[in-house]
PDB file of C-alpha atoms in Angstrom:
ATOM      1  CA  MET S   1     -25.130  36.297  -7.688  1.00  0.00           C
ATOM      2  CA  LEU S   2     -25.973  35.782 -11.339  1.00  0.00           C
ATOM      3  CA  PRO S   3     -28.849  33.468 -12.108  1.00  0.00           C
ATOM      4  CA  ILE S   4     -27.966  30.107 -13.765  1.00  0.00           C
ATOM      5  CA  ALA S   5     -29.771  29.569 -17.056  1.00  0.00           C
ATOM      6  CA  PRO S   6     -31.906  26.394 -17.003  1.00  0.00           C
ATOM      7  CA  LEU S   7     -29.819  24.778 -19.813  1.00  0.00           C
ATOM      8  CA  SER S   8     -26.568  25.454 -17.966  1.00  0.00           C
ATOM      9  CA  LYS S   9     -28.082  24.027 -14.765  1.00  0.00           C
ATOM     10  CA  LYS S  10     -29.145  20.841 -16.636  1.00  0.00           C
ATOM     11  CA  LEU S  11     -25.685  20.483 -18.233  1.00  0.00           C
ATOM     12  CA  LEU S  12     -23.993  20.905 -14.813  1.00  0.00           C
ATOM     13  CA  ILE S  13     -26.237  18.131 -13.310  1.00  0.00           C
ATOM     14  CA  LEU S  14     -25.548  15.864 -16.300  1.00  0.00           C
ATOM     15  CA  ALA S  15     -21.792  16.418 -15.931  1.00  0.00           C
ATOM     16  CA  LEU S  16     -21.928  15.569 -12.189  1.00  0.00           C
ATOM     17  CA  VAL S  17     -23.972  12.436 -12.728  1.00  0.00           C
ATOM     18  CA  SER S  18     -21.608  11.282 -15.536  1.00  0.00           C
ATOM     19  CA  MET S  19     -18.592  11.729 -13.227  1.00  0.00           C
ATOM     20  CA  LEU S  20     -20.277   9.673 -10.519  1.00  0.00           C
ATOM     21  CA  ALA S  21     -21.088   6.939 -12.966  1.00  0.00           C
ATOM     22  CA  ALA S  22     -17.535   6.886 -14.236  1.00  0.00           C
ATOM     23  CA  CYS S  23     -16.249   6.290 -10.677  1.00  0.00           C
ATOM     24  CA  GLY S  24     -18.045   2.878 -10.498  1.00  0.00           C
ATOM     25  CA  GLY S  25     -16.802   1.962 -13.930  1.00  0.00           C
ATOM     26  CA  SER S  26     -13.289   0.931 -12.848  1.00  0.00           C
ATOM     27  CA  GLU S  27     -14.578  -2.088 -10.929  1.00  0.00           C
ATOM     28  CA  GLU S  28     -16.697  -3.226 -13.917  1.00  0.00           C
ATOM     29  CA  ARG S  29     -13.788  -2.844 -16.322  1.00  0.00           C
ATOM     30  CA  LYS S  30     -11.495  -4.744 -13.920  1.00  0.00           C
ATOM     31  CA  ALA S  31     -14.061  -7.593 -13.716  1.00  0.00           C
ATOM     32  CA  ASN S  32     -14.366  -7.595 -17.569  1.00  0.00           C
ATOM     33  CA  TYR S  33     -10.649  -7.743 -18.070  1.00  0.00           C
ATOM     34  CA  MET S  34     -10.323 -10.585 -15.564  1.00  0.00           C
ATOM     35  CA  LYS S  35     -13.086 -12.563 -17.250  1.00  0.00           C
ATOM     36  CA  GLU S  36     -11.525 -11.925 -20.607  1.00  0.00           C
ATOM     37  CA  GLY S  37      -8.105 -13.058 -19.353  1.00  0.00           C
ATOM     38  CA  LYS S  38      -9.463 -16.313 -17.980  1.00  0.00           C
ATOM     39  CA  GLN S  39     -11.337 -17.073 -21.277  1.00  0.00           C
ATOM     40  CA  LEU S  40      -8.272 -16.295 -23.316  1.00  0.00           C
ATOM     41  CA  PHE S  41      -6.131 -18.474 -21.035  1.00  0.00           C
ATOM     42  CA  ASP S  42      -8.581 -21.405 -21.383  1.00  0.00           C
ATOM     43  CA  ALA S  43      -8.468 -20.929 -25.109  1.00  0.00           C
ATOM     44  CA  GLY S  44      -4.681 -21.167 -25.110  1.00  0.00           C
ATOM     45  CA  ASP S  45      -4.083 -17.526 -26.120  1.00  0.00           C
ATOM     46  CA  TYR S  46      -1.634 -16.876 -23.278  1.00  0.00           C
ATOM     47  CA  GLN S  47      -0.159 -13.661 -24.567  1.00  0.00           C
ATOM     48  CA  LYS S  48      -3.575 -11.932 -24.928  1.00  0.00           C
ATOM     49  CA  ALA S  49      -4.549 -13.328 -21.502  1.00  0.00           C
ATOM     50  CA  MET S  50      -1.471 -11.782 -19.926  1.00  0.00           C
ATOM     51  CA  LEU S  51      -2.371  -8.458 -21.507  1.00  0.00           C
ATOM     52  CA  SER S  52      -5.789  -8.687 -19.981  1.00  0.00           C
ATOM     53  CA  TYR S  53      -4.303  -9.384 -16.515  1.00  0.00           C
ATOM     54  CA  LYS S  54      -1.975  -6.492 -16.975  1.00  0.00           C
ATOM     55  CA  ASN S  55      -4.962  -4.295 -17.700  1.00  0.00           C
ATOM     56  CA  VAL S  56      -6.434  -5.417 -14.369  1.00  0.00           C
ATOM     57  CA  LEU S  57      -3.274  -4.329 -12.657  1.00  0.00           C
ATOM     58  CA  GLN S  58      -3.431  -0.978 -14.387  1.00  0.00           C
ATOM     59  CA  ILE S  59      -6.814  -0.450 -12.612  1.00  0.00           C
ATOM     60  CA  ASP S  60      -5.781  -2.082  -9.271  1.00  0.00           C
ATOM     61  CA  PRO S  61      -1.887  -2.752  -8.932  1.00  0.00           C
ATOM     62  CA  LYS S  62      -2.505  -4.808  -5.796  1.00  0.00           C
ATOM     63  CA  ASP S  63      -5.055  -7.303  -7.279  1.00  0.00           C
ATOM     64  CA  VAL S  64      -3.785 -10.616  -6.018  1.00  0.00           C
ATOM     65  CA  GLU S  65      -5.722 -12.740  -8.506  1.00  0.00           C
ATOM     66  CA  ALA S  66      -4.243 -10.961 -11.537  1.00  0.00           C
ATOM     67  CA  ILE S  67      -0.761 -11.135 -10.065  1.00  0.00           C
ATOM     68  CA  ARG S  68      -1.221 -14.933  -9.604  1.00  0.00           C
ATOM     69  CA  TRP S  69      -2.482 -15.420 -13.163  1.00  0.00           C
ATOM     70  CA  LEU S  70       0.628 -13.554 -14.445  1.00  0.00           C
ATOM     71  CA  LYS S  71       2.854 -16.043 -12.691  1.00  0.00           C
ATOM     72  CA  HIS S  72       1.373 -19.086 -14.656  1.00  0.00           C
TER      73      HIS S  72
END
């Protein structure tokens, strides 16, 4: 087996850590879109609010709260 250069090993570890961090990012993005949607709705910008709720559904198509907001 060929030895892995120290730099290559570090890059591999960095790539794995980045992928793991990205997995948790969808919940954070979903929460941010939901918060943004509520703020836009309260401000009377209904079209942009609906877009935010649709973004939530792109992440989680079964999100009940986003579905309810879209029915307003």
